[in-house]
Short mmCIF file of C-alpha atoms in Angstrom, two decimals:
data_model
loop_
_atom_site.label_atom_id
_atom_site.label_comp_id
_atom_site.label_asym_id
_atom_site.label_seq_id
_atom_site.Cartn_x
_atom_site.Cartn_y
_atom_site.Cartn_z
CA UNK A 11 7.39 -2.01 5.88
CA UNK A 12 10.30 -3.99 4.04
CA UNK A 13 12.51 -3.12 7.36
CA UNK A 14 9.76 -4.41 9.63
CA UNK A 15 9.36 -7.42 7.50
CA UNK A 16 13.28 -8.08 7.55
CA UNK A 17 13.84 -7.42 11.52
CA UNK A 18 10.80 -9.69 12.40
CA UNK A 19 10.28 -12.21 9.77
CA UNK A 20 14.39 -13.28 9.59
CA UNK A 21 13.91 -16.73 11.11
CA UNK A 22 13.03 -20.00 9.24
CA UNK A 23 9.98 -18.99 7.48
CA UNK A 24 9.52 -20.62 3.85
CA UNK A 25 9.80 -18.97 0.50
CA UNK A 26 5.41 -19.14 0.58
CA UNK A 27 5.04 -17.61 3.39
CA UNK A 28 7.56 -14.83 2.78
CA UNK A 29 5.76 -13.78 -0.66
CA UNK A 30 2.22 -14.03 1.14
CA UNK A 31 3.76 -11.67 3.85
CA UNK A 32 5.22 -9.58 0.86
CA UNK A 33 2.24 -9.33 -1.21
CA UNK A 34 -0.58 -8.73 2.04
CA UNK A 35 1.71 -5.81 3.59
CA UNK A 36 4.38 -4.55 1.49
CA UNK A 37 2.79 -4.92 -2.11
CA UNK A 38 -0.64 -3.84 -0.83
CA UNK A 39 1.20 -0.54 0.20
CA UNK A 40 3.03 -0.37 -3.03
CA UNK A 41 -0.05 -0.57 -5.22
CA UNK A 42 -2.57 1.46 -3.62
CA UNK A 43 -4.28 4.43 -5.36
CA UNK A 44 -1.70 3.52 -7.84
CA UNK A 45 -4.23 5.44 -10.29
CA UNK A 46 -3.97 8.95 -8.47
CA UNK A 47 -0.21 9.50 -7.62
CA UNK A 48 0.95 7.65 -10.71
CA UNK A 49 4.56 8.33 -11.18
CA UNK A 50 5.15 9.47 -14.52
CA UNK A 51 9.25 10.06 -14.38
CA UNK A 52 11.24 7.46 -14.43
CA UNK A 53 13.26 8.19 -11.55
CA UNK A 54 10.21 7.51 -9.52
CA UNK A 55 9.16 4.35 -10.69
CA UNK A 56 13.05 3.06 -10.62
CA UNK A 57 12.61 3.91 -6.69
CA UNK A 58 9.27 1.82 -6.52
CA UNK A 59 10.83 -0.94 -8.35
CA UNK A 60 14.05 -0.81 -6.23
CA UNK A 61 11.53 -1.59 -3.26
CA UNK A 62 10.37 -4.62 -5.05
CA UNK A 63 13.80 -5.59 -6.21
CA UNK A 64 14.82 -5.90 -2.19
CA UNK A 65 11.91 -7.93 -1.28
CA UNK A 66 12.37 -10.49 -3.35
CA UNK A 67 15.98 -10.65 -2.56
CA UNK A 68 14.82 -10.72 0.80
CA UNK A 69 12.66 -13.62 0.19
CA UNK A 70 14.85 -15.69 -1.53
CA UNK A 71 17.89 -15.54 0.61
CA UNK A 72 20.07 -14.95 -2.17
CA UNK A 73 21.02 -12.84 -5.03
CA UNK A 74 22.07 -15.36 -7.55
CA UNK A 75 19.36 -14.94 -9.74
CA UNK A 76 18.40 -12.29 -12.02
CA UNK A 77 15.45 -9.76 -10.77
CA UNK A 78 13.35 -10.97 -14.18
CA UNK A 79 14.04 -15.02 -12.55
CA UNK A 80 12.99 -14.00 -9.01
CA UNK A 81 9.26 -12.24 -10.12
CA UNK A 82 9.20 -15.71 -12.39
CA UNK A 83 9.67 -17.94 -9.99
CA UNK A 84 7.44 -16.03 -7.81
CA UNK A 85 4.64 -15.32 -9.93
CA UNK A 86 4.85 -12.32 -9.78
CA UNK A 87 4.76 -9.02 -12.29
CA UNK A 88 6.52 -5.87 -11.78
CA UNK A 89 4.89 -3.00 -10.14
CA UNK A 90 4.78 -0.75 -13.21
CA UNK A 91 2.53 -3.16 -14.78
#
């Protein structure tokens, strides 16, 4: 979904409307039945978070800032919360 995101959703689009495309499709995904397949190693939830990690570089355009910076600025928490 990230990929699909990135190939058609490259253009001019603003930071908003990134992070609403983010959170409806990719998030969504992310998060569902969250409760059942629960990833207790860590190795699993690094690979989740590494999916979260991208989008928001993705969204912002750049890496300058720190992951914690990029889910502030966004309003956002991580996915193992």
């Amino acid at each position: 979904m990230l990929r699909f995101l990135k190939r058609n959703c490259s253009g001019d689009l603003k930071k908003d409307s990134l992070k609403l495309l983010y959170v409806s499709l990719l998030r969504s995904n992310l998060c569902y039945a969250s409760q059942l397949w629960a990833p207790q190693s860590p190795t699993l939830m690094l690979e989740v978070e590494n999916i979260q990690r991208r989008a928001t570089r993705f969204i912002f355009k750049i890496s300058e800032l720190s992951f914690k910076d990029r889910l502030l600025n966004l309003n956002l928490l991580p996915i193992n919360y």
